[in-house]
mmCIF file of C-alpha atoms in Angstrom:
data_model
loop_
_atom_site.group_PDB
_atom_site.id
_atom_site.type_symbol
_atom_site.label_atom_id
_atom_site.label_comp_id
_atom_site.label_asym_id
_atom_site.label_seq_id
_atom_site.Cartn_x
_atom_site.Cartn_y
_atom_site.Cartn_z
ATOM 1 C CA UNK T 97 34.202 4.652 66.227
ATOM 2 C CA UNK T 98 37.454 3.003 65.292
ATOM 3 C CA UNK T 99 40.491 4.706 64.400
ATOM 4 C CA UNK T 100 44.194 3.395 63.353
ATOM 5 C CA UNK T 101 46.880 5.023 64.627
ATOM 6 C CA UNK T 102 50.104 4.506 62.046
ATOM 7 C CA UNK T 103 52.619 6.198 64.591
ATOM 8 C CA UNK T 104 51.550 3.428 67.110
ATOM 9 C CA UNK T 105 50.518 1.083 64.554
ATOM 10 C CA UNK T 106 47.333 0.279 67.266
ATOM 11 C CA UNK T 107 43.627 1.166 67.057
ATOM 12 C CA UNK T 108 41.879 3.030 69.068
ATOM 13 C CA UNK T 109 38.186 3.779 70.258
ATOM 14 C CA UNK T 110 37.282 7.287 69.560
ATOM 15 C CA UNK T 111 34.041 7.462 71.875
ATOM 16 C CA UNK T 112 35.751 5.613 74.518
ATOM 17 C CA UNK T 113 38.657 7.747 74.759
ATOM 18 C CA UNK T 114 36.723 10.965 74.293
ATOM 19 C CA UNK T 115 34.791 9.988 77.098
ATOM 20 C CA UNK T 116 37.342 8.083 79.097
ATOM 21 C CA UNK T 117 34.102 5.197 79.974
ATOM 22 C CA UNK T 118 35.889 1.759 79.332
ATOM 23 C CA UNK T 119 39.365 1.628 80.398
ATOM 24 C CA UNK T 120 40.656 -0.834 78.107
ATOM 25 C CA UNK T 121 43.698 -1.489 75.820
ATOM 26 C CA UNK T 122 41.083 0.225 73.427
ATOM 27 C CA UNK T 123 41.032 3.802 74.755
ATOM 28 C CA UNK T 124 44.737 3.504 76.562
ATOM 29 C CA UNK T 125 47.259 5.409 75.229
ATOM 30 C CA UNK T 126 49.078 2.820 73.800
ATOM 31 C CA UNK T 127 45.849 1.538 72.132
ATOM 32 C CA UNK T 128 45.587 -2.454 71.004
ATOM 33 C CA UNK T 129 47.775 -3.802 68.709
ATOM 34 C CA UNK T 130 47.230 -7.573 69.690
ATOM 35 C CA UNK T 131 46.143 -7.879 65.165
ATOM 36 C CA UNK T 132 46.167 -11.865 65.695
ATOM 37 C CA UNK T 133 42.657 -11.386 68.173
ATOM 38 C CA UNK T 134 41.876 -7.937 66.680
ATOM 39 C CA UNK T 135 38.455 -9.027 65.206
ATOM 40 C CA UNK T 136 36.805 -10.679 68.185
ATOM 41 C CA UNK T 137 38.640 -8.300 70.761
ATOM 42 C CA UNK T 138 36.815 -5.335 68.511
ATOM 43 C CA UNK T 139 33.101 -7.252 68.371
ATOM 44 C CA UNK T 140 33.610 -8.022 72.575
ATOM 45 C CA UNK T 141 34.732 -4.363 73.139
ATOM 46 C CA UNK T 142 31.528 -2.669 70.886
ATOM 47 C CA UNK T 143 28.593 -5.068 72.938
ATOM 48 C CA UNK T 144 30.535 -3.954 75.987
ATOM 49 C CA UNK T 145 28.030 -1.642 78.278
ATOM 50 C CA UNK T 146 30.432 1.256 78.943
ATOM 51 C CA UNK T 147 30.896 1.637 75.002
ATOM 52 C CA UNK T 148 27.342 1.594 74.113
ATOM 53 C CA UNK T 149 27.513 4.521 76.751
ATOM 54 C CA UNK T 150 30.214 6.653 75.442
ATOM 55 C CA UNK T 151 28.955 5.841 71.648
ATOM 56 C CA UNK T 152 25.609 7.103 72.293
ATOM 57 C CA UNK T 153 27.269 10.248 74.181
ATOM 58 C CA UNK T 154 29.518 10.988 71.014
ATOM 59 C CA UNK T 155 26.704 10.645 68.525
ATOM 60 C CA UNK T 156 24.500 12.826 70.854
ATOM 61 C CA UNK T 157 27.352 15.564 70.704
ATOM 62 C CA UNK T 158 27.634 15.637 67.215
ATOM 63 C CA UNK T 159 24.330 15.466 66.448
ATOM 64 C CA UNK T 160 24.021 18.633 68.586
ATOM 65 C CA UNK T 161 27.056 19.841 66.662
ATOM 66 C CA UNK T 162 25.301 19.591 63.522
ATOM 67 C CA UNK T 163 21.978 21.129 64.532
ATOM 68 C CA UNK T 164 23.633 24.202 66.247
ATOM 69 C CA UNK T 165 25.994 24.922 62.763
ATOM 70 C CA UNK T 166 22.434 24.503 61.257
ATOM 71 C CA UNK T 167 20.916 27.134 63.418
ATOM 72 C CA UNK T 168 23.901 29.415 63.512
ATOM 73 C CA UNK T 169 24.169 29.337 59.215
ATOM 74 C CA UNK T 170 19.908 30.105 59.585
ATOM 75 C CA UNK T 171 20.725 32.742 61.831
ATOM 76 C CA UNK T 172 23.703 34.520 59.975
ATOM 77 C CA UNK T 173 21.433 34.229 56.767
ATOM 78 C CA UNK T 174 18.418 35.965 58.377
ATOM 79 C CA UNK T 175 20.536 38.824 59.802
ATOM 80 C CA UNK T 176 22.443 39.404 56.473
ATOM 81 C CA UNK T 177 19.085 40.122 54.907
ATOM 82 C CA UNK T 178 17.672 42.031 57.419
ATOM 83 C CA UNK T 179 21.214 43.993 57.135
ATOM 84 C CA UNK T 180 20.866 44.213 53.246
ATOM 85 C CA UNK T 181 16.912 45.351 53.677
ATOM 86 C CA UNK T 182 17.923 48.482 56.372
ATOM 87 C CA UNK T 183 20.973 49.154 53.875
ATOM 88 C CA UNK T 184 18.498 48.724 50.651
ATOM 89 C CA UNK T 185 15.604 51.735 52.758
ATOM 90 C CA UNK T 186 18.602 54.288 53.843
ATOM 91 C CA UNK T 187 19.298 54.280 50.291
ATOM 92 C CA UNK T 188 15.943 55.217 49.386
ATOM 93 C CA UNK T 189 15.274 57.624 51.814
ATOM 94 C CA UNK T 190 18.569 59.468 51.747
ATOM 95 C CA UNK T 191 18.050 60.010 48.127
ATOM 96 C CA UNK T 192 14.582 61.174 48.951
ATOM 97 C CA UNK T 193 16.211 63.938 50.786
ATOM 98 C CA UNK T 194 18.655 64.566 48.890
ATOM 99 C CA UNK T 195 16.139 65.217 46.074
ATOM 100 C CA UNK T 196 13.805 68.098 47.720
ATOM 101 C CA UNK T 197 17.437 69.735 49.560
ATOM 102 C CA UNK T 198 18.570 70.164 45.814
ATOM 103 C CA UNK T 199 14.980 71.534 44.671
ATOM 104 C CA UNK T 200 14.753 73.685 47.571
ATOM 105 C CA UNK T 201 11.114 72.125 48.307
ATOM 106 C CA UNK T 202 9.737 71.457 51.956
ATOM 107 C CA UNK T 203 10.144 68.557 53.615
ATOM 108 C CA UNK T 204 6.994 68.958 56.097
ATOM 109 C CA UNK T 205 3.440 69.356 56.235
ATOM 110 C CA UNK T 206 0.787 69.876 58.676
ATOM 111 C CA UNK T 207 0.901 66.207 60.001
ATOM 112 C CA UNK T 208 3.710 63.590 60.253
ATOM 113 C CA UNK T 209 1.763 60.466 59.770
ATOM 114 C CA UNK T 210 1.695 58.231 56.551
ATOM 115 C CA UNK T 211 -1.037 58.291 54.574
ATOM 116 C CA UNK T 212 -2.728 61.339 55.874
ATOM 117 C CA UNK T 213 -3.386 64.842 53.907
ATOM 118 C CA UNK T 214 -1.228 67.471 54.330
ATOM 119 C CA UNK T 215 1.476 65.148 55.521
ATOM 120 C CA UNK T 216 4.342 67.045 53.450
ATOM 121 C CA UNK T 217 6.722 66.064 50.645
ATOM 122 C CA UNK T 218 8.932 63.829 52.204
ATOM 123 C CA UNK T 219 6.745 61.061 53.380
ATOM 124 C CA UNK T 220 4.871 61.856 50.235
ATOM 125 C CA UNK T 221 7.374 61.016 47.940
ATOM 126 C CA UNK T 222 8.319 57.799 50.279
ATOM 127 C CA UNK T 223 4.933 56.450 49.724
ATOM 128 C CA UNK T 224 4.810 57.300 46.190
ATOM 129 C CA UNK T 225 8.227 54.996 45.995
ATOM 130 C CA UNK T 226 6.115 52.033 48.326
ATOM 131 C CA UNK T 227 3.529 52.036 45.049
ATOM 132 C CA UNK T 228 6.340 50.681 42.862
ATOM 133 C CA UNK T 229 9.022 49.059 45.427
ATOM 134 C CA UNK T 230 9.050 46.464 46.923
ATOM 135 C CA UNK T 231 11.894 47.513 49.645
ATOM 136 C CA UNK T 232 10.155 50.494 50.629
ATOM 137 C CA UNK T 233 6.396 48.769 50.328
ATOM 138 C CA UNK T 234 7.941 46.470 53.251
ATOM 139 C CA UNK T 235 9.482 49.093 54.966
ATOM 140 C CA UNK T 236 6.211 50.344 55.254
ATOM 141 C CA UNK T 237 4.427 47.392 55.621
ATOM 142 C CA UNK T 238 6.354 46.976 59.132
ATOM 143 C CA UNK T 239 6.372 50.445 59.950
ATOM 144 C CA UNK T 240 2.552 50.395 60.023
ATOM 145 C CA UNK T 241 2.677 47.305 62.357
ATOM 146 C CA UNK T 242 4.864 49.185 64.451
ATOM 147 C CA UNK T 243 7.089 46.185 64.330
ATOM 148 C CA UNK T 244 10.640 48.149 64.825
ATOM 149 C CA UNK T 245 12.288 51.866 63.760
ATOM 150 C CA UNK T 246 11.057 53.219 60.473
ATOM 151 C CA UNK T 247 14.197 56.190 59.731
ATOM 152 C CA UNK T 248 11.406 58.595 58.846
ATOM 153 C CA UNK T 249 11.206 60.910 61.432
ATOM 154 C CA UNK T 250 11.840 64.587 61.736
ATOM 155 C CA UNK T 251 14.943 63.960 63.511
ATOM 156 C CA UNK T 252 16.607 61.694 61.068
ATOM 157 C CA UNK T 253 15.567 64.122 57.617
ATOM 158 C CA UNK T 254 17.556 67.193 59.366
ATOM 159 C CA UNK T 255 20.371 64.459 60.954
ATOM 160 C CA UNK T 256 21.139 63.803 57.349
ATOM 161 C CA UNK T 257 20.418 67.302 55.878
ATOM 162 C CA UNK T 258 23.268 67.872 58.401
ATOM 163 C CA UNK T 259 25.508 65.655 57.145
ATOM 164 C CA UNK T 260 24.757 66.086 53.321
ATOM 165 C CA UNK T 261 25.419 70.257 54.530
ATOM 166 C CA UNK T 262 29.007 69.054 56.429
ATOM 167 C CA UNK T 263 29.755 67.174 53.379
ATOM 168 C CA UNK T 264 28.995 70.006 50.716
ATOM 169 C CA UNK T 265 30.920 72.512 53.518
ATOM 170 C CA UNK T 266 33.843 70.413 53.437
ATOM 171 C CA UNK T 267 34.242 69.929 49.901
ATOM 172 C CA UNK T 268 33.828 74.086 49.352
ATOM 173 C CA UNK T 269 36.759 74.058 52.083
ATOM 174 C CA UNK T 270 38.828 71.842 50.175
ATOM 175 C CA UNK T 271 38.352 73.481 46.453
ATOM 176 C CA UNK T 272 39.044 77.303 48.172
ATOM 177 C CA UNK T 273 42.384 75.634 49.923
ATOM 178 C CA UNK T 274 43.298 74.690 46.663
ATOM 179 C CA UNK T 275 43.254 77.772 44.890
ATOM 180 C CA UNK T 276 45.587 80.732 45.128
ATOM 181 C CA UNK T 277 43.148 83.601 45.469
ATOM 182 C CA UNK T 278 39.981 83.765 46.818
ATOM 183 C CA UNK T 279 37.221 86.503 47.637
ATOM 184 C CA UNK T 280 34.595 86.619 50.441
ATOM 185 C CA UNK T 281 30.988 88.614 49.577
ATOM 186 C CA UNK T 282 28.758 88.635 52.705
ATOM 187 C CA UNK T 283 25.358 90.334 52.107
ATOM 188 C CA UNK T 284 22.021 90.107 54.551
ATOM 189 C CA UNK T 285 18.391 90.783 54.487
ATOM 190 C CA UNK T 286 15.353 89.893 56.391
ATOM 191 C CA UNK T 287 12.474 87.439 55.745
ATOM 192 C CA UNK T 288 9.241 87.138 55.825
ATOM 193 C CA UNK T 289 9.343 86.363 59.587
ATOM 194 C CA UNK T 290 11.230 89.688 60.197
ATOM 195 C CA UNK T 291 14.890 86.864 60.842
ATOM 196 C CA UNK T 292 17.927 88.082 59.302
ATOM 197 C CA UNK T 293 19.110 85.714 56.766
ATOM 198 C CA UNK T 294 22.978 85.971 56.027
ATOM 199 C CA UNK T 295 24.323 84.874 52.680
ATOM 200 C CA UNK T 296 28.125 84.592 51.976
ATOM 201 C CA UNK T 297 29.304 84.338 48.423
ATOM 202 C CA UNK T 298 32.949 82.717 47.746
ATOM 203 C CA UNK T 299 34.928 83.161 45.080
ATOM 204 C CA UNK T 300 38.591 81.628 43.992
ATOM 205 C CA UNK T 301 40.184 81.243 40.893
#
């Protein structure tokens, strides 16, 4: 609790002046510089009532201090792996659609429940990948327990077959703006459901 001041050339009482409960030459702002009594002016001033007090009120504070960094670090730490463990499943499960986009396969079956027949390729595949990782086994693990979001809903597979489509659109864009010439073929024909389904071919050299 007792710090030297060189500028003053005095000491000082750091609880007492934090918590301004002994007003004394050792929490002025001078602080006590009387070094022929220093010894037994320090021993009086530490039994005194009013430092016990403010002592006890420092040490509570950074007690507190400590325990709250303690918390906070626990907290961060917890967070960043819950961050890391979200980051770790989109990986998964963009590549999972990525794969059946580029193999033109279906993402759907009759039911959209894990662990059910019939329940398509997507969540298929995803709990094929739970057999052998550990990431997506706890994905599902939680997902089962209904314990938060699981990013494996019909919404989310055509949110990013929308995005992987803007993306592939985009880059087209950019490699026909780079070329001189370019040539459009646009042909149609209907489907088994009687829909007209366009296709446009493009061209550029």
């Amino acid at each position: 609790w007792l710090i030297y001041s060189k500028s003053k050339n005095a000491v000082f009482c750091f609880s007492c002046s934090l918590y301004k409960r002994n007003e004394n030459k050792f929490s002025s702002s001078s602080g006590y510089s009387d070094w022929s009594n220093i010894y037994r002016a320090i021993k009086d001033h530490e039994q005194t009532k009013k430092h016990l007090e403010a002592f006890k009120s420092w040490q509570l504070f950074a007690n507190r201090m400590v325990s709250q960094h303690t918390i906070d670090f626990h907290n961060e730490k917890v967070l960043k792996i819950e961050e890391m463990h979200w980051r770790d499943v989109f990986k998964r499960i963009i590549l999972i659609v990525k794969y059946l986009a580029q193999q033109n396969l279906a993402f759907r079956g009759t039911s959209n429940t894990l662990y059910t027949s019939n329940n398509g390729n997507f969540l298929q595949l995803v709990q094929m990948i739970a057999e052998f990782d550990s990431t997506m086994a706890e994905h599902l693990r939680r997902y089962l327990k209904k314990e938060n979001g699981h990013y494996l809903s019909n919404i989310i597979q055509n949110e990013l077959l929308s995005s992987m489509s803007k993306l592939i659109f985009d880059s087209i864009i950019s490699s026909i703006n780079s070329n001189k010439y370019f040539a459009i073929i646009v042909d149609s024909t209907p489907d088994i459901s009687h829909q007209d389904q366009l296709t446009i071919v493009v061209r550029f050299v």
